[in-house]
mmCIF file of C-alpha atoms in Angstrom:
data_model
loop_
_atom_site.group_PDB
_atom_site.id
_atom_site.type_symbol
_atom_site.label_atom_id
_atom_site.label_comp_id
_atom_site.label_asym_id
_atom_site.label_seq_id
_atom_site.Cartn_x
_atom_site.Cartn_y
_atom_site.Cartn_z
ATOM 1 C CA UNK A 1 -26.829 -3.003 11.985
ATOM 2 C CA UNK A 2 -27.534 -2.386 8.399
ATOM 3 C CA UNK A 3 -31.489 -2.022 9.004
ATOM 4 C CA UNK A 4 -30.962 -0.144 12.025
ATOM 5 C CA UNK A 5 -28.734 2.665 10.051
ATOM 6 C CA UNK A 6 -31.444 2.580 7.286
ATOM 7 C CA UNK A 7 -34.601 2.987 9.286
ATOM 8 C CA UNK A 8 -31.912 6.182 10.868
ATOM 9 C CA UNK A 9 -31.556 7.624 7.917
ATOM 10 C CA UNK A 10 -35.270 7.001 6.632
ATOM 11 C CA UNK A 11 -36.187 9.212 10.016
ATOM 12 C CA UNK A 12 -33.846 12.196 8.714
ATOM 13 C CA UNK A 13 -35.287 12.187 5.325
ATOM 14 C CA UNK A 14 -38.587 12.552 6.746
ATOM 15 C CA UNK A 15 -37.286 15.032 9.126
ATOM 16 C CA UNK A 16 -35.954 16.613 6.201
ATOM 17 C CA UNK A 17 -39.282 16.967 3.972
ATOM 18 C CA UNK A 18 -41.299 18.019 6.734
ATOM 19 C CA UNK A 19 -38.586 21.026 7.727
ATOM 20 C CA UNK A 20 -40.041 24.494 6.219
ATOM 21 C CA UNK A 21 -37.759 25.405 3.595
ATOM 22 C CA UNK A 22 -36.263 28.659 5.393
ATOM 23 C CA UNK A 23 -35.120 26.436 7.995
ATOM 24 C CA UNK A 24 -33.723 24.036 5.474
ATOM 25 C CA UNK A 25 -31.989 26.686 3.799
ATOM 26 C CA UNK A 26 -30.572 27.837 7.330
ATOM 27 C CA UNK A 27 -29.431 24.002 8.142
ATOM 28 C CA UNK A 28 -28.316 23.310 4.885
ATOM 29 C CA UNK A 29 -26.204 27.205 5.174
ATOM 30 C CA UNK A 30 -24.663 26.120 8.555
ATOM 31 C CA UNK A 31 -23.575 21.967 7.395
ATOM 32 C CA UNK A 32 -21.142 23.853 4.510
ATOM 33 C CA UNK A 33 -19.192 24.997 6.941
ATOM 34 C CA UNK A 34 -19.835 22.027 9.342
ATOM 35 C CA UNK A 35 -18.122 20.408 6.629
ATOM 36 C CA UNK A 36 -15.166 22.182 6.867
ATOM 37 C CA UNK A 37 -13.869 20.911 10.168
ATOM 38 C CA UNK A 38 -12.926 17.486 9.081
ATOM 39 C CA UNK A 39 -10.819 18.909 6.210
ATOM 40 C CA UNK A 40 -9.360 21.350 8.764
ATOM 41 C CA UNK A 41 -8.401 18.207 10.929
ATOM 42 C CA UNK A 42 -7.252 15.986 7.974
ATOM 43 C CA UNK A 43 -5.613 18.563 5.100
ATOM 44 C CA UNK A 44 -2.374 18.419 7.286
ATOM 45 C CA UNK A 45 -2.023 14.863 7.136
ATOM 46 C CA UNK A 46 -2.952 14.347 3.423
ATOM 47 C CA UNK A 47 -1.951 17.364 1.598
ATOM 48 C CA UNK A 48 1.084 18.292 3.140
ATOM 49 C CA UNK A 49 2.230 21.841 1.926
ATOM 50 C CA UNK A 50 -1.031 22.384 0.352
ATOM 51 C CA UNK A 51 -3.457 25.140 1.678
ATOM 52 C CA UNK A 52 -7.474 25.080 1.454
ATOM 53 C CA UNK A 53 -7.156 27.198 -1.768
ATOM 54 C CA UNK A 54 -10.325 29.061 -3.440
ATOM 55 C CA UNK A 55 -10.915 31.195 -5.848
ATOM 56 C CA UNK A 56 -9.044 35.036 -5.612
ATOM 57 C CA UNK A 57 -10.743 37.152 -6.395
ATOM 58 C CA UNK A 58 -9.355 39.866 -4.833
ATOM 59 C CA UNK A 59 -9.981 42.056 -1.910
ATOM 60 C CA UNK A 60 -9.663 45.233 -3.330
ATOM 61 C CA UNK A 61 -12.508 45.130 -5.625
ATOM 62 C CA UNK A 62 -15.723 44.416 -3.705
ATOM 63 C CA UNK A 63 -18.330 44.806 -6.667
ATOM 64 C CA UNK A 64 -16.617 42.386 -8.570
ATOM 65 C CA UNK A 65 -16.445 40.236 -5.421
ATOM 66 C CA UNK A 66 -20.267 40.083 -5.046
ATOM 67 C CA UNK A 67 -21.038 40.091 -8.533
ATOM 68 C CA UNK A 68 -19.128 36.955 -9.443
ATOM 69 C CA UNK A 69 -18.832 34.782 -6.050
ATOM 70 C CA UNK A 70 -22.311 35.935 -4.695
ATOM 71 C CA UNK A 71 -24.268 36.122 -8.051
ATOM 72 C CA UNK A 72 -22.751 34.885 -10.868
ATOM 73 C CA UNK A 73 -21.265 31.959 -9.849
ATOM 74 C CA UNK A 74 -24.312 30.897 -7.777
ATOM 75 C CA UNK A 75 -26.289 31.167 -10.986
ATOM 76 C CA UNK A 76 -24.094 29.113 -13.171
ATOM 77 C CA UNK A 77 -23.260 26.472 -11.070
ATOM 78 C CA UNK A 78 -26.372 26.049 -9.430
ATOM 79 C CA UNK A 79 -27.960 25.493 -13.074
ATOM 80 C CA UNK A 80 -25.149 23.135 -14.071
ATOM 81 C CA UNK A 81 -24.021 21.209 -11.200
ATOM 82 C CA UNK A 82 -27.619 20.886 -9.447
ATOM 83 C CA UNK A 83 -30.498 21.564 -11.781
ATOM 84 C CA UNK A 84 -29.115 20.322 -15.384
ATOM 85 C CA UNK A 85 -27.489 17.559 -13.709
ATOM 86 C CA UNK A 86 -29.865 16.216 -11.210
ATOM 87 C CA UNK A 87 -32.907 16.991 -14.161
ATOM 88 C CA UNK A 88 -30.667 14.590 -16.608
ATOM 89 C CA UNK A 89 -29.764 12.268 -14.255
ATOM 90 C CA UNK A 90 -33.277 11.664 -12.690
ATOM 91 C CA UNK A 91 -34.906 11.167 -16.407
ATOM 92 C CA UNK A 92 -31.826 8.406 -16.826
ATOM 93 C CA UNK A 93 -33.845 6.842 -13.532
ATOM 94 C CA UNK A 94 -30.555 7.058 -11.451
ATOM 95 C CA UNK A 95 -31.712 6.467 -8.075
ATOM 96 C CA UNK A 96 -32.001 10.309 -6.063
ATOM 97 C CA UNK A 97 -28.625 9.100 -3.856
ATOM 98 C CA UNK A 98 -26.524 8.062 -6.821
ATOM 99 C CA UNK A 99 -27.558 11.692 -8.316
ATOM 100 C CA UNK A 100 -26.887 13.401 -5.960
ATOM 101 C CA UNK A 101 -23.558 11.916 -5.438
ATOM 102 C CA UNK A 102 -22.616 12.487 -9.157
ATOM 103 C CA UNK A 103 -23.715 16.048 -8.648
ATOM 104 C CA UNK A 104 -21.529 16.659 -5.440
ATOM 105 C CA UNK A 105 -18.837 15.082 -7.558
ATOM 106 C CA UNK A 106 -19.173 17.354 -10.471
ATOM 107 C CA UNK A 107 -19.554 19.870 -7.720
ATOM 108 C CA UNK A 108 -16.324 19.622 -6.067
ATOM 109 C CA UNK A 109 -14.463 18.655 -9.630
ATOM 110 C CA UNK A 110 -15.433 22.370 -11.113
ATOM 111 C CA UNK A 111 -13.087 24.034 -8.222
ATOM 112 C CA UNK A 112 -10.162 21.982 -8.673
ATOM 113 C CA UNK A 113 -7.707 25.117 -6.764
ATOM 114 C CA UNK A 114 -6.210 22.324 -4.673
ATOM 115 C CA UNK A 115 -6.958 19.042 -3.798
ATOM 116 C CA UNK A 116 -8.166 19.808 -0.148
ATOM 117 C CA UNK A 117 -10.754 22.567 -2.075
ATOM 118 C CA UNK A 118 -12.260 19.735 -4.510
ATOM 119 C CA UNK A 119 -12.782 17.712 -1.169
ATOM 120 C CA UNK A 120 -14.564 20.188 0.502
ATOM 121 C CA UNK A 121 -16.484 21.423 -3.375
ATOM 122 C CA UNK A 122 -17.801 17.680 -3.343
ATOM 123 C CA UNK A 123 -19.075 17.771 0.313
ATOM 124 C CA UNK A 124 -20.658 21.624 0.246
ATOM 125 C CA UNK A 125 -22.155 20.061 -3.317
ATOM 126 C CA UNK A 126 -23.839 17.255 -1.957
ATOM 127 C CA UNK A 127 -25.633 19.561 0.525
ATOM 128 C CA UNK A 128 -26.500 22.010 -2.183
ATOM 129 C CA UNK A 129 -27.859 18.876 -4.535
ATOM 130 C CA UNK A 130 -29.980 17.318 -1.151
ATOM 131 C CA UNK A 131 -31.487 20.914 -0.561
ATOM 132 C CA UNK A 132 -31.971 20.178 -4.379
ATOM 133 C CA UNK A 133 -33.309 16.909 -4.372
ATOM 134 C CA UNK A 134 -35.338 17.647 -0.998
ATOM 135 C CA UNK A 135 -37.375 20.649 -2.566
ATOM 136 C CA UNK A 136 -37.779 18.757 -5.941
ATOM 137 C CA UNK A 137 -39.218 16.374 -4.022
ATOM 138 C CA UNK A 138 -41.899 18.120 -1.954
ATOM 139 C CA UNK A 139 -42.555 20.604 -5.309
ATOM 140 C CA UNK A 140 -40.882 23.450 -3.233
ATOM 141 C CA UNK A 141 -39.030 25.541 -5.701
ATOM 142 C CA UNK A 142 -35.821 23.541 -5.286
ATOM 143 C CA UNK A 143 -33.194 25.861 -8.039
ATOM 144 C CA UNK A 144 -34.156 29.130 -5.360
ATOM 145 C CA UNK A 145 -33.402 27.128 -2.264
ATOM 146 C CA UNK A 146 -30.102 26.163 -3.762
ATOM 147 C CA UNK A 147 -29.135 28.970 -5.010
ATOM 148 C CA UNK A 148 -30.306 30.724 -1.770
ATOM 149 C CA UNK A 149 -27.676 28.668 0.565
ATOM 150 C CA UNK A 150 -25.165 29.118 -2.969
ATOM 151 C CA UNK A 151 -25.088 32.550 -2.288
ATOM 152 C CA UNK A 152 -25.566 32.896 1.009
ATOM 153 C CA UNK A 153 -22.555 31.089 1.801
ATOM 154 C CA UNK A 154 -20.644 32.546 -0.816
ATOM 155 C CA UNK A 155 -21.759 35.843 0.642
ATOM 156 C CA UNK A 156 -21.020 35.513 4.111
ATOM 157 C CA UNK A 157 -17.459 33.651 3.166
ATOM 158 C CA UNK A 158 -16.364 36.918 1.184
ATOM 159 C CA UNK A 159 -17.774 39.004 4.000
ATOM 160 C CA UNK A 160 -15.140 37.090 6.332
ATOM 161 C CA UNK A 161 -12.311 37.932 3.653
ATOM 162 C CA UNK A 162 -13.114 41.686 3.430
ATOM 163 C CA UNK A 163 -13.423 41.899 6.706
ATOM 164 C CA UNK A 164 -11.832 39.809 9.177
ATOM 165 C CA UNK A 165 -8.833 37.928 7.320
#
C-alpha cells in the first residue's frame, strides 16, 4: 500500500515538473480555493461560533484594497514565508517535503484571524511553497510564479468582496 501511494505521488511530481508554468500557476490558482471546501464542511463542527475570518480591509476603499491584499502583501509574504524560508531551510538540507511543510505552517501561522483562517493559511501555503519548490526545481523563476497565484488569488477574492458579497 505504502509503495503503491509513493510510486502515485512520484507520477504527480513528474506531472508536476513537466506542466508549463502558466498552467501551474492556473492549477495551483484553482487548488486555494479547492482547499476551501473541506474547511467549509468541517469549521461547523470544530469551531463552533467561529467564522472563516480574514483580513478587513474594508470595502469602501478599493486602492487601499489592491495595494495591500493584491500587492503588498503578496510581496512580503511571498519573500518571507516562501523564498527566505524555503532558501534557509533547503541550505539546512531539510528534505523539499519537510520545507515545504514548515513553510505552509509559517504560512497559515502569519494570519492567525481565527482558527478556521490559520487552517486554511497553512493549506493555501503549502500550494504557494510547492509552486515554490516546483519552479526552484526546474530553474523556472519560482518567487514570480508564487507571487503570481499570491496575487491572483488575493485579487480575484477582493473582487468577490467588492462585488458580489
Amino acid at each position: 500500500m505504502l509503495a503503491t501511494s509513493r510510486r502515485c505521488l512520484q507520477r504527480v511530481k513528474l506531472w508536476l515538473l513537466e506542466l508549463p508554468t502558466a498552467k501551474l500557476i492556473v492549477l495551483a490558482l484553482a487548488g486555494t480555493y479547492l482547499a476551501i471546501i473541506p474547511l467549509l464542511i468541517c469549521v461547523p463542527f470544530l469551531a463552533s461560533g467561529q467564522t472563516l475570518g480574514g483580513p478587513d480591509l474594508g470595502k469602501g476603499n478599493v486602492f487601499k484594497l489592491i495595494a495591500i491584499g493584491c500587492v503588498a502583501a503578496p510581496l512580503i509574504e511571498t519573500t518571507i514565508h516562501q523564498w527566505g524560508c524555503l532558501r534557509v531551510l533547503s541550505k539546512l538540507r531539510c528534505k523539499t517535503g519537510i520545507a515545504i511543510c514548515i513553510s505552509a505552517l509559517l504560512f497559515g501561522l502569519s494570519h492567525s484571524y481565527s482558527v478556521p483562517y490559520v487552517v486554511l493559511g497553512t493549506l493555501v501555503g503549502g500550494i504557494l511553497a510547492t509552486v515554490f519548490a516546483i519552479e526552484d526545481s526546474r530553474k523556472g523563476h519560482p518567487f514570480i510564479a508564487t507571487l503570481a497565484v499570491h496575487a491572483l488569488r488575493n485579487g480575484i477574492t477582493a473582487a468577490i468582496t467588492l462585488f458580489v458579497l
